[in-house]
Coordinates of C-alpha atoms and ligand atoms in Angstrom, one line a residue:
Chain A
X1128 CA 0.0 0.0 0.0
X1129 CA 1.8 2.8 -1.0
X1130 CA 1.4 6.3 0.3
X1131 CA 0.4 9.2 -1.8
X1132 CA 2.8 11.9 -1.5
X1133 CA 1.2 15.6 -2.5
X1134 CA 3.8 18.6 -3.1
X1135 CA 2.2 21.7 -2.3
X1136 CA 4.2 25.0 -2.7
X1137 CA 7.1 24.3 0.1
X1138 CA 5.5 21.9 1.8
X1139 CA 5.2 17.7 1.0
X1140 CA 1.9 16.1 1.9
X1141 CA 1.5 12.2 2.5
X1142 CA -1.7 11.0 3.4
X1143 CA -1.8 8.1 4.0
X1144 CA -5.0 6.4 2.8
X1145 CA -5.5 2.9 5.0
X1146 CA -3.3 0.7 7.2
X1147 CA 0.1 0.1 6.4
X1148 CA 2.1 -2.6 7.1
X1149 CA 6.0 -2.0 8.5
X1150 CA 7.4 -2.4 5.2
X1151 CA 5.2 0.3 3.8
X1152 CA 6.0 2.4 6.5
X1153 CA 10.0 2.3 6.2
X1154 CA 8.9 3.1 2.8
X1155 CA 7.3 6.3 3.3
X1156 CA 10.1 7.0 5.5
X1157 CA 12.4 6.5 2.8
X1158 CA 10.5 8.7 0.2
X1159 CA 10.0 11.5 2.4
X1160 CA 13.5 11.8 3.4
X1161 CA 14.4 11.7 -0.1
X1162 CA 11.6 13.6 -1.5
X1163 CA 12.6 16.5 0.6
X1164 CA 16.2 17.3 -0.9
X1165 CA 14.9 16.5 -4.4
X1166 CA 11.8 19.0 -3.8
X1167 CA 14.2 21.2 -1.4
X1168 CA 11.0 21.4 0.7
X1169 CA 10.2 23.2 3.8
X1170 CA 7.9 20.9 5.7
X1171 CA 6.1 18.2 5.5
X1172 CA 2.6 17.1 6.6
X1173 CA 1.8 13.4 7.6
X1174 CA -2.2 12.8 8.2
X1175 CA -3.1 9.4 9.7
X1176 CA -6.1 10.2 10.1
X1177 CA -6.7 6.7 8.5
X1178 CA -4.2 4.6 9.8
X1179 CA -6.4 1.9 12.0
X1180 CA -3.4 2.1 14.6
X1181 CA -0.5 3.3 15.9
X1182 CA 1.3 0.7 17.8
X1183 CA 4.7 0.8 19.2
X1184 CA 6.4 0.2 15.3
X1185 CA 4.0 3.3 13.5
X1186 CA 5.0 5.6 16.4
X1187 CA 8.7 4.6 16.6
X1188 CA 8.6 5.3 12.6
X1189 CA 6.8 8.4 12.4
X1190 CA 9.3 9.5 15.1
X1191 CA 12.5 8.6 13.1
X1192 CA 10.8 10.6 10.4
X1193 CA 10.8 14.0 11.8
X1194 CA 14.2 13.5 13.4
X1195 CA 15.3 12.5 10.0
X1196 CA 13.7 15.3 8.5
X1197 CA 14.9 17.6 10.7
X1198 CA 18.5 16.9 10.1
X1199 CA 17.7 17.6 6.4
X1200 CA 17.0 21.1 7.8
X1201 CA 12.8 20.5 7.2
X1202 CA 9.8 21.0 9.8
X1203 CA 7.5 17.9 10.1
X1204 CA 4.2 17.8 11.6
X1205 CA 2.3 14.9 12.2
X1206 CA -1.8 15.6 11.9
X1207 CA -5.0 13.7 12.3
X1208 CA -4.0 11.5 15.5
X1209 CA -8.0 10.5 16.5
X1210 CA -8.9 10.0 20.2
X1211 CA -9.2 6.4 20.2
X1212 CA -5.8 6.3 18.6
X1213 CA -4.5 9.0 21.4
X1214 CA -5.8 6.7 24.0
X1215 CA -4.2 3.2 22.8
X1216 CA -0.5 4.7 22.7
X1217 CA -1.6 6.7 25.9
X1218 CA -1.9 3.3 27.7
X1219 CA 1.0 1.9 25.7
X1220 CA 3.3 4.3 27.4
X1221 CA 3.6 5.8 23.5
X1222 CA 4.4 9.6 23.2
X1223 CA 5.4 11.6 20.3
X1224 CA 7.7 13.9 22.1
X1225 CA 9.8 16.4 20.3
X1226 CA 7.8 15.8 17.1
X1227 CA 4.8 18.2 16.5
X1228 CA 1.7 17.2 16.4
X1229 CA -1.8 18.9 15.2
X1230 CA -5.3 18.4 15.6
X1231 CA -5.9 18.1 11.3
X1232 CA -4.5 19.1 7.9
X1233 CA -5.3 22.9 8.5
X1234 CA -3.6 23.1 11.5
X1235 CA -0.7 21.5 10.1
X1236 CA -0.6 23.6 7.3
X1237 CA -0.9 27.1 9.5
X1238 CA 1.5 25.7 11.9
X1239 CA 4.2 25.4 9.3
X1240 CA 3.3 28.8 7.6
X1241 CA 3.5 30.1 11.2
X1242 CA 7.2 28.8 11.2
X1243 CA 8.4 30.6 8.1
X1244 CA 8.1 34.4 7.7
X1245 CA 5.0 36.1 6.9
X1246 CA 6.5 36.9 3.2
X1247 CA 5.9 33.1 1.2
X1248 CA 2.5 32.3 1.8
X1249 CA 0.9 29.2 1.1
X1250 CA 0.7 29.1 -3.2
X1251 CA -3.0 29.1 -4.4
X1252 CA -1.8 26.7 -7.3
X1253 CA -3.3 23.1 -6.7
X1254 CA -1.1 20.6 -5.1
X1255 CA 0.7 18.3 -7.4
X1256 CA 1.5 14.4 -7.4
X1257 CA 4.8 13.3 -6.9
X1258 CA 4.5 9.4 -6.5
Chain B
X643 CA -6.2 -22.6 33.3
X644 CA -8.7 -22.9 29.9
X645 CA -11.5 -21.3 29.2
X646 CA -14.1 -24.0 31.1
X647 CA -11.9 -23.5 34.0
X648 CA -13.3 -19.8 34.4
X649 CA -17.2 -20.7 33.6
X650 CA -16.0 -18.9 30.1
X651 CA -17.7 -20.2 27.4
X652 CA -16.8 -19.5 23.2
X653 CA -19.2 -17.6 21.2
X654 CA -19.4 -18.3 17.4
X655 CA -16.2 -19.7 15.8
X656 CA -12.3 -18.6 15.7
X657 CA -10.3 -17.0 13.7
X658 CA -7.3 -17.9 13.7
X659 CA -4.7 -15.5 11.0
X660 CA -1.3 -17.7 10.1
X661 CA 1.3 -14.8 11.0
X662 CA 4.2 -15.3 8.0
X663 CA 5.3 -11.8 7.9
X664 CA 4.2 -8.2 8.5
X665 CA 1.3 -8.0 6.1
X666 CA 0.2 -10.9 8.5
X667 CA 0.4 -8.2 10.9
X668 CA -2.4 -6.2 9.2
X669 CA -4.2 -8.6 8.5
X670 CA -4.3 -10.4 12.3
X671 CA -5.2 -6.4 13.9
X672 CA -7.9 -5.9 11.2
X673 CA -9.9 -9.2 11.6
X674 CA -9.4 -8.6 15.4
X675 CA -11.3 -5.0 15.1
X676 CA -13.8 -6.7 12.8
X677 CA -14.6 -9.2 15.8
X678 CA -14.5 -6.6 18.1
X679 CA -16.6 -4.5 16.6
X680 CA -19.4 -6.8 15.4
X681 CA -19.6 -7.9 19.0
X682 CA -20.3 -4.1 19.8
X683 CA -16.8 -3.3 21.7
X684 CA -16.6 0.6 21.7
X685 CA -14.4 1.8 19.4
X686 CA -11.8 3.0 21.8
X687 CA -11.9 -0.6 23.2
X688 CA -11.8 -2.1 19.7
X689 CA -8.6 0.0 18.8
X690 CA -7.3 -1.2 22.2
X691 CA -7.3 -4.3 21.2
X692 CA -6.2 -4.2 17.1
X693 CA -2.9 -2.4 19.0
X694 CA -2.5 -5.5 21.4
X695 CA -2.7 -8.2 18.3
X696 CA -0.8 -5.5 16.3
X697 CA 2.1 -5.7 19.1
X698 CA 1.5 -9.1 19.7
X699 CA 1.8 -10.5 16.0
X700 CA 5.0 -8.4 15.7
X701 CA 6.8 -9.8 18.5
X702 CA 6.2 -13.4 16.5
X703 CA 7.7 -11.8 13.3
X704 CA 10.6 -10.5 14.6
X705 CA 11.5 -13.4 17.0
X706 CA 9.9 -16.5 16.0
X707 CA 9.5 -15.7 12.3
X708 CA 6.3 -17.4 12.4
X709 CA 3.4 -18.6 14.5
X710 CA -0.1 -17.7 14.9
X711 CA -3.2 -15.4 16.4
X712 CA -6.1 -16.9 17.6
X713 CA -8.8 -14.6 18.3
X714 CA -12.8 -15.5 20.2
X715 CA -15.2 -13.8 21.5
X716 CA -16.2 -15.3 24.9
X717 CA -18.6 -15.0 27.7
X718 CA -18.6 -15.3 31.5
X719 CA -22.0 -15.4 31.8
X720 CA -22.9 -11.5 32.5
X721 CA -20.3 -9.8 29.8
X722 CA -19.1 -10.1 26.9
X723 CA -15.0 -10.2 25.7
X724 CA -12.2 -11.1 23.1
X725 CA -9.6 -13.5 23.5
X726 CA -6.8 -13.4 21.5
X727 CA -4.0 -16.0 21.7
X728 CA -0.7 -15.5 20.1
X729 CA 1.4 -18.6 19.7
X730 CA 4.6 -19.7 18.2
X731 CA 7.3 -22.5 18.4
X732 CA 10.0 -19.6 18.7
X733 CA 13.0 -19.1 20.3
X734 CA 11.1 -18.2 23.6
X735 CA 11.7 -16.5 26.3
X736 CA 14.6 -16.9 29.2
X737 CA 13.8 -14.6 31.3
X738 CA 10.1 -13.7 31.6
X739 CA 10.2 -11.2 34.2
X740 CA 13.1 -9.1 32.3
X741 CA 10.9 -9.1 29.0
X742 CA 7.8 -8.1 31.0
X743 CA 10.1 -4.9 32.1
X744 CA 9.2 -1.8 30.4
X745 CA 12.0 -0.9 27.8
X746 CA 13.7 -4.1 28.2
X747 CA 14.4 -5.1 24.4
X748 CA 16.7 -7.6 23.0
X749 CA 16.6 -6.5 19.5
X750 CA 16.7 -2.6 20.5
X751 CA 13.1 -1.6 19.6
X752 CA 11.2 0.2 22.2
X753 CA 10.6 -2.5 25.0
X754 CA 7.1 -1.4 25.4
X755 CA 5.1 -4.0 23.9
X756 CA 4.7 -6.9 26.4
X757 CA 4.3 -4.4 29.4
X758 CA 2.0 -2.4 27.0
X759 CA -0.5 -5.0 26.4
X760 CA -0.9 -6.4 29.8
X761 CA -1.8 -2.8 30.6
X762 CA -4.3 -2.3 27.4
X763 CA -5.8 -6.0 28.6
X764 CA -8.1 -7.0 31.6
X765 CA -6.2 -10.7 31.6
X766 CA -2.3 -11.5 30.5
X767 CA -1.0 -14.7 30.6
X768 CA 2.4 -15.6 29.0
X769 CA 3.8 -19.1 29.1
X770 CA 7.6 -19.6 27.7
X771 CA 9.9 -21.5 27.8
X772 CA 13.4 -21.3 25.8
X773 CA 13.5 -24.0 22.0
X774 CA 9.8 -24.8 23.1
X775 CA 8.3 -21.6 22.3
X776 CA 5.9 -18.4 23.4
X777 CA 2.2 -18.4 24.2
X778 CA 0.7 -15.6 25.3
X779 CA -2.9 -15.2 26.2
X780 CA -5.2 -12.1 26.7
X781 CA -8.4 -10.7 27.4
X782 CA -10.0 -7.9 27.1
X783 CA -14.1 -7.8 28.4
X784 CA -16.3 -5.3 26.9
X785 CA -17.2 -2.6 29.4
Chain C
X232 CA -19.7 14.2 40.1
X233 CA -19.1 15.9 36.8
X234 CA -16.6 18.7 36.0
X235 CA -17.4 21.8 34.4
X236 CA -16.1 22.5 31.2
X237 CA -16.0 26.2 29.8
X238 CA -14.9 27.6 26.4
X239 CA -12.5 31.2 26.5
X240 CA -11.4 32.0 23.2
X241 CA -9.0 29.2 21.7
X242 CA -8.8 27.3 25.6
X243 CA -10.7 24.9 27.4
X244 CA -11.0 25.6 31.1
X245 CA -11.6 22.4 33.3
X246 CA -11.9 23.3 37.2
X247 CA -12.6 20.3 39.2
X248 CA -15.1 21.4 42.0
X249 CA -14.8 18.6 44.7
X250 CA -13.5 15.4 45.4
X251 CA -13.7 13.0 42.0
X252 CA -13.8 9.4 41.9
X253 CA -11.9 7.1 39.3
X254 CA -15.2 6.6 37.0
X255 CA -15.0 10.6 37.3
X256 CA -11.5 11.1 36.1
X257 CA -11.6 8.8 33.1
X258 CA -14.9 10.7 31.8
X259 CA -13.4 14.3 32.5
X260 CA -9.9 12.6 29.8
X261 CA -12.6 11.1 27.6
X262 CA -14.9 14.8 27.5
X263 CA -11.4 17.0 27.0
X264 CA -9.4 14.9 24.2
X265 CA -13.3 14.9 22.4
X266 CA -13.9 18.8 23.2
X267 CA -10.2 19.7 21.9
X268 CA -11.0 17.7 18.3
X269 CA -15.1 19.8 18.6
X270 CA -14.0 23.1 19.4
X271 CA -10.5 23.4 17.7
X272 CA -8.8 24.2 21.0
X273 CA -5.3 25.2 21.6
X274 CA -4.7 24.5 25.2
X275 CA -6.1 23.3 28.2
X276 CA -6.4 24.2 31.7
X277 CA -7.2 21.5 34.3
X278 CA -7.6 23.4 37.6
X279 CA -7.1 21.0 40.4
X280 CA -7.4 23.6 43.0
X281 CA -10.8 22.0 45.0
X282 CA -9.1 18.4 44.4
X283 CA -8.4 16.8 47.8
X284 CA -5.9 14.5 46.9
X285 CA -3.7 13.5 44.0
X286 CA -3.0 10.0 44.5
X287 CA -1.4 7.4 41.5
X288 CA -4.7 7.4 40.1
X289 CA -5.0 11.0 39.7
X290 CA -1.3 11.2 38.6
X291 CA -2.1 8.9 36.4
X292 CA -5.1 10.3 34.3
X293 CA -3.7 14.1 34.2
X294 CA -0.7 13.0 32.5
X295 CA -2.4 10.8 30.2
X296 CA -4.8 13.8 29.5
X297 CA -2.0 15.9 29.0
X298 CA 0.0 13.3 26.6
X299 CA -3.5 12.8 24.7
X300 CA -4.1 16.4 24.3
X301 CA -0.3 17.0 22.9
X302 CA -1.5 13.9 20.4
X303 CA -4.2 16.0 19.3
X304 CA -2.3 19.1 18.9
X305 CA -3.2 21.2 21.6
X306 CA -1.1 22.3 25.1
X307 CA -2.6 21.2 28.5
X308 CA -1.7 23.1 31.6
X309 CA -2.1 21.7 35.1
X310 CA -2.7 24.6 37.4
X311 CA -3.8 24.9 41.6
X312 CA -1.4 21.9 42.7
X313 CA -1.6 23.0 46.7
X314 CA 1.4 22.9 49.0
X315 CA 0.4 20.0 51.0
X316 CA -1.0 18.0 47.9
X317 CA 2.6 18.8 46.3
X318 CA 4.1 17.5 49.4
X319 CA 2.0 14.4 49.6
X320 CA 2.7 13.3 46.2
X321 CA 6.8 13.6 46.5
X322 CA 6.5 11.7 49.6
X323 CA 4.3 9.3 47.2
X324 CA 7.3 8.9 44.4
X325 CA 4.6 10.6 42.1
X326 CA 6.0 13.7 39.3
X327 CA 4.2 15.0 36.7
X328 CA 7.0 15.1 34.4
X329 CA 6.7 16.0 30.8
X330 CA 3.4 17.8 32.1
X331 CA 3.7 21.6 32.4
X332 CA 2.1 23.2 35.9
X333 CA 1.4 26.6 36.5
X334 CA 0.5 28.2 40.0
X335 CA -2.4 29.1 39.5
X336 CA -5.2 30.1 36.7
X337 CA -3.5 32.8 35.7
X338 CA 0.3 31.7 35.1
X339 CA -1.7 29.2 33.8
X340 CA -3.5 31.2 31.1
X341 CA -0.1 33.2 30.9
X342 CA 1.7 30.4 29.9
X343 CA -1.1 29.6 27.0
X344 CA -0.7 33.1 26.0
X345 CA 3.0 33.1 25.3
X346 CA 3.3 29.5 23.6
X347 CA 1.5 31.3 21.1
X348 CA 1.9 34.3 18.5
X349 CA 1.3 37.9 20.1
X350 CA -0.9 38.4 17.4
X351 CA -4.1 36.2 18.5
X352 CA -4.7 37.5 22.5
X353 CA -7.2 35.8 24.4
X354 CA -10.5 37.4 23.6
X355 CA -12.3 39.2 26.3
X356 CA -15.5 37.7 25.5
X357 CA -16.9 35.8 28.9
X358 CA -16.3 31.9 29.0
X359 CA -19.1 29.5 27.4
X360 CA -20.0 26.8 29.5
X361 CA -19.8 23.7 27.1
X362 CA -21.4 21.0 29.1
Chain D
X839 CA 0.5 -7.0 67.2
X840 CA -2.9 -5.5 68.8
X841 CA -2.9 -2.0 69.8
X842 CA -2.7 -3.0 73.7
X843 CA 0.9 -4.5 73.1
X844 CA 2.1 -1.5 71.8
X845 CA 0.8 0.4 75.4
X846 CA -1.5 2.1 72.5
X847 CA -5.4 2.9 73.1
X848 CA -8.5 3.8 71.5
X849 CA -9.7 7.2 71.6
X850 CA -13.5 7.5 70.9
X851 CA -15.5 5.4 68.0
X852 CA -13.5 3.5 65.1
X853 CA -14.8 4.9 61.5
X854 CA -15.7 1.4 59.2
X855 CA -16.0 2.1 55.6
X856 CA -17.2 -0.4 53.1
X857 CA -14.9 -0.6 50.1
X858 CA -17.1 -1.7 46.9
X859 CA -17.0 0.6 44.0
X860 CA -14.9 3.6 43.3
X861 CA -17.1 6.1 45.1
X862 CA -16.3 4.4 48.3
X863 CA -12.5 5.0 48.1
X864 CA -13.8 8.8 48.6
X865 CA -15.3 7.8 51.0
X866 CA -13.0 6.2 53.2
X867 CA -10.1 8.9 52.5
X868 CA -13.0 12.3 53.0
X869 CA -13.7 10.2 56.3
X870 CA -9.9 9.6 57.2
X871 CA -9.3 13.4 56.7
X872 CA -12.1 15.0 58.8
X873 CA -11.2 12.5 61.6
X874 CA -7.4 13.6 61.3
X875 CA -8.6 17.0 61.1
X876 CA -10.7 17.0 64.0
X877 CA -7.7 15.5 66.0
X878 CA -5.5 18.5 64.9
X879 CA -3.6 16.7 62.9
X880 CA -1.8 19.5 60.6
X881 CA -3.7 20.0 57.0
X882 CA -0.5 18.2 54.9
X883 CA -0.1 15.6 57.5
X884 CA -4.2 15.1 56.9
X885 CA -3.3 15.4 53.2
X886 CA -1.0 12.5 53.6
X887 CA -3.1 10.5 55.6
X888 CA -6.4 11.2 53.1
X889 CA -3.7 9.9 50.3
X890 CA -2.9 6.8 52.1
X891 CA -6.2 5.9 52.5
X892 CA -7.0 6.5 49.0
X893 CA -4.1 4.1 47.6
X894 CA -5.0 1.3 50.1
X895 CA -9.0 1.5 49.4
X896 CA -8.1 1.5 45.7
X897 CA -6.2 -1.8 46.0
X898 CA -8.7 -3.5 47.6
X899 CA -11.2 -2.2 44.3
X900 CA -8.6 -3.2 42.1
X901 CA -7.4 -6.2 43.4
X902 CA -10.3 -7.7 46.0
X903 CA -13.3 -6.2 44.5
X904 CA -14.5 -5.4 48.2
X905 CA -13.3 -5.0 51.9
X906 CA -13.4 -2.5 54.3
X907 CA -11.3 0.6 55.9
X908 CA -11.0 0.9 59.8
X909 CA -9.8 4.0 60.8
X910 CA -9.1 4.2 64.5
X911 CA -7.7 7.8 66.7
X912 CA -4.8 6.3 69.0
X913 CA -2.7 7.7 71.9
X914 CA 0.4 6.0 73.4
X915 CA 0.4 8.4 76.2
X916 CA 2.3 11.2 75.3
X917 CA 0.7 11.3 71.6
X918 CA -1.8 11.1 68.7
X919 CA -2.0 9.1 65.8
X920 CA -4.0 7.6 63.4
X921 CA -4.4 4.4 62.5
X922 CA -5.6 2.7 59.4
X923 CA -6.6 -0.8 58.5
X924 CA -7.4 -1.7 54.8
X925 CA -8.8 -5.4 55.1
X926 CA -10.2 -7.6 52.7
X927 CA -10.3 -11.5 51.5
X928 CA -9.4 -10.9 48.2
X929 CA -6.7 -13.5 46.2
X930 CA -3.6 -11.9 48.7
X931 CA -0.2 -11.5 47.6
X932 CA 2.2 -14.5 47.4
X933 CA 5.2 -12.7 47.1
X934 CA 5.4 -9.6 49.7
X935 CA 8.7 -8.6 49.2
X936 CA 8.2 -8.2 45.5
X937 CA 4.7 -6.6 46.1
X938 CA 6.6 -4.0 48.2
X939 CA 8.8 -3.1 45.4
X940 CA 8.7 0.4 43.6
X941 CA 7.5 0.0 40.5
X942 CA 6.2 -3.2 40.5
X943 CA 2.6 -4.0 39.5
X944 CA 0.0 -6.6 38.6
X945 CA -2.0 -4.7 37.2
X946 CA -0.1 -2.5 34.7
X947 CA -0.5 0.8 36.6
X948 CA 2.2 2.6 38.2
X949 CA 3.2 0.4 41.5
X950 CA 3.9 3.1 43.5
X951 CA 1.2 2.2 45.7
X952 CA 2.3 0.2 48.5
X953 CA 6.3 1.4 49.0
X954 CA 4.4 4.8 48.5
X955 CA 2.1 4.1 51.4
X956 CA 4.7 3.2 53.6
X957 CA 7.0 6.3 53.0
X958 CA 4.3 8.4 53.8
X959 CA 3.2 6.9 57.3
X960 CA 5.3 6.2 60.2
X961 CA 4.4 2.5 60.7
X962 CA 3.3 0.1 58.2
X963 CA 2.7 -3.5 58.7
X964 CA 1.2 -5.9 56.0
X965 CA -0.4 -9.3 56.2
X966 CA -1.1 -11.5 53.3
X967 CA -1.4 -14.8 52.1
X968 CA -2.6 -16.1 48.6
X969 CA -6.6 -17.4 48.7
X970 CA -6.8 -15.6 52.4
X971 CA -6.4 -11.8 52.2
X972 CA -4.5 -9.4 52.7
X973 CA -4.0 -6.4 55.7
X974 CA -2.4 -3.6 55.5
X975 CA -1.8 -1.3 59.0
X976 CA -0.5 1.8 59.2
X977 CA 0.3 4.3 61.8
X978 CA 0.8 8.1 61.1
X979 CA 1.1 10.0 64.9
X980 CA 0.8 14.1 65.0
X981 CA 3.3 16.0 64.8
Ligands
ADP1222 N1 7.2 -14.3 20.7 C1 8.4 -14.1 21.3 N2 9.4 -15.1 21.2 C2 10.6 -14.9 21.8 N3 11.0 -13.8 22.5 C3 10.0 -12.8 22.6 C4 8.7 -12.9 22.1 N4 8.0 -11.8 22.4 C5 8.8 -11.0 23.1 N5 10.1 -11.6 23.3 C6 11.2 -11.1 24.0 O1 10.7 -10.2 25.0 C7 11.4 -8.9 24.8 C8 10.4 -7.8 25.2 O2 9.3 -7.8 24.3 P1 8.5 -6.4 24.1 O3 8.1 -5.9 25.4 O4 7.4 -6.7 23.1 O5 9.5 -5.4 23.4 P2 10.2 -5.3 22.0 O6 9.5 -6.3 21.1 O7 10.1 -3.9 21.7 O8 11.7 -5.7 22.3 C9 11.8 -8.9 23.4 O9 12.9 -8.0 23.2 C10 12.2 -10.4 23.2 O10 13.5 -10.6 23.7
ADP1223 N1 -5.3 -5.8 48.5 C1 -4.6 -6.5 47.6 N2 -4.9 -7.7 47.3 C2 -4.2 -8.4 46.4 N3 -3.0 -8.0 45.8 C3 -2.7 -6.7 46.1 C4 -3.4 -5.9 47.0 N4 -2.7 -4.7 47.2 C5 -1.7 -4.8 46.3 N5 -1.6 -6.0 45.7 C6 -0.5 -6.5 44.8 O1 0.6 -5.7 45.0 C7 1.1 -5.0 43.8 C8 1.7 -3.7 44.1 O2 0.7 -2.8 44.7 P1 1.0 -1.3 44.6 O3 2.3 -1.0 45.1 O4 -0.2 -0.6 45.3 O5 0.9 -0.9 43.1 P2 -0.2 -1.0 42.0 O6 -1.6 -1.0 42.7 O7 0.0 0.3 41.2 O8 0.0 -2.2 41.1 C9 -0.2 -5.0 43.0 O9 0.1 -4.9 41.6 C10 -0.9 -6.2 43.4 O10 -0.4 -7.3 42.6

């Protein structure tokens, strides 16, 4: 199941559309990481909104993938955690710290506006398909 | 201790999900939330317990390469629950009280799994025992 | 024994009025991870100032409601700790690390304030009770 | 060890508290402060004891289902205490010593309970044997 990954403007988008597997997700590690020095992008977005969980694996990964990011000098925020979803990695003993998190896609989208300058606004042009 | 031994009895049939390699994974969690959800588990509770087969299942792959995940819905008489047993004829395990320690990891992941699902679960059992394998066996009763 | 819940601005405001039981805790985590995903809420305050002890249990909860809050994108502030609760729960063994606690209502509102942009102040519309 | 060994006696009525449900823990630890505060027992030493009360209570929920909470005012002549009994005959604890432990739990939470309990009163005793029980006493005198 591979992962859709949107560039908008700056930004990269992968949304990820169902459950993954481990495989799929070192994938989308792998892409993203790449993705943003071939896109020289400033941040990227990663909705889970559908993933059906995130268990100790999903979180470590999505973890490795902002730090990873990071070191390639990118912002990464990681949106549509649900509250069921909150709760299971919650009782885990999962957290996400040091990565951002936010509530949905907007959110993500004005947080990493709100961590440029006010000069390079989000593009109005529609967001294109990389993969 | 089976299942007679508590006054549990099955409802409906297994499933039981071959674990071969992390699609199994998927596959194991999803049928799990399926059961779950058809027996009319909340669906907090229901993605309690996809993230316990989820952990579960991956602890086969990644130290007994293969094994399986039995999953039934049971009932005590006044409730409702899920059972889900995940066996294999692995490596096992030495020293259960270690791998029941939070962060304790031989294969440097995050040590959270086994400690994580007992506390996710209402009943953990694991039974090990090194060349003969890991069984482990929980339950989670709908509230 | 159910804890009121108001709306100011961007924040949630939870101030525990009495004594809660367990059953009582776990509904006021459940209400505030929903009410941050409803209302689009940046932060949250749990005033504990009426609570008449904080035990493991209570420990417990708050920092699972702040680590499920932080999943969903939003701060959560624990505020009113009292001096002999404080000391009762070091003699206990229990910290509320990785959970950020303010004095009082205030600091904690304060601390809200400044995690965000000057631009968007609290408004000084009254709070809405939401349930 | 009864109280009359220790040269300690009973001032005024004992407080029982059924432990059932949740609400009850609230209960018992409400009850244990207002009879430490009408003893003039300091408000963080009644903190503590209200605390104490609270953990112990919870255990017997958690791990008994239901039991009960004496709470008796004591004087060894030159001064006050408390004195709390959490009682039930629950599954008890085969092994103490590891029961006593920081950190270690049963039931997935945090296992700060008991060694908790007993660093914040001034005596603690515990009784407990698998299929029979267990009692915890504790002793917190004024200040
Ligand atoms: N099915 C199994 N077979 C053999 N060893 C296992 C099995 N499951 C768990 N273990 C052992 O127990 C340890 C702790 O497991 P767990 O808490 O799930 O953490 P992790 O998988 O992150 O290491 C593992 O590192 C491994 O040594
Ligand atoms: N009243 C009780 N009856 C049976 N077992 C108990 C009782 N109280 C405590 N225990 C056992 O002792 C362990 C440690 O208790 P405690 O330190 O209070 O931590 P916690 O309750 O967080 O597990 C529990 O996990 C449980 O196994």
């Amino acid at each position: 199941m591979e992962v859709p990954i949107l560039k908008q403007g700056e930004y990269l988008i992968a949304s990820i559309q169902s459950a993954l597997t481990d495989a799929d997700l070192l994938q989308l590690r792998d892409v993203l990481v790449e993705h943003v020095g071939r896109y020289r992008s400033r941040g990227v977005i990663v909705d889970v909104t559908a993933l059906d969980v995130m268990d100790s694996f999903a979180t470590r990964t999505l973890r490795d993938i902002a730090h990873m990011i990071r070191l390639r000098g990118a912002e990464t925020v990681i949106v549509g955690i649900q509250p069921e979803v909150a709760f299971s990695m919650v009782q885990l003993g999962l957290t996400l710290e040091e990565v951002v998190t936010r509530l949905d896609f907007e959110e993500g989208i004005a947080y990493l506006n709100s961590k440029k300058g006010a000069s390079t606004k989000l593009g109005s042009s529609l967001p294109r398909r990389t993969r | 201790m089976s299942a007679k031994d508590l006054g549990i009895s099955v409802l409906g049939a297994d499933a039981r999900v071959q674990i071969r390699s992390d699609s199994d994974i998927v596959v194991a969690r999803q049928k799990g939330r399926a059961m779950a959800t058809a027996s009319s588990f909340a669906p907090a509770e229901a993605t309690l317990i996809a993230t316990a087969i989820s952990e579960l299942a991956r602890n086969i792959v990644l130290y007994a390469k293969t094994g399986e995940v039995i999953l039934k819905i049971v009932d005590n008489g006044n409730r409702h629950g899920i059972k889900i047993i995940a066996a294999d004829e692995g490596p096992g395990i030495a020293d259960l009280d270690r791998a029941m320690q939070l962060g304790y990891s031989t294969s440097g992941s995050l040590g959270l799994g086994l400690p994580g699902v007992k506390r996710l679960m209402d009943e953990f059992e694991i039974v090990s025992a090194p060349g003969k394998g890991t069984r482990v066996t929980v339950l989670k009763w709908r509230t």
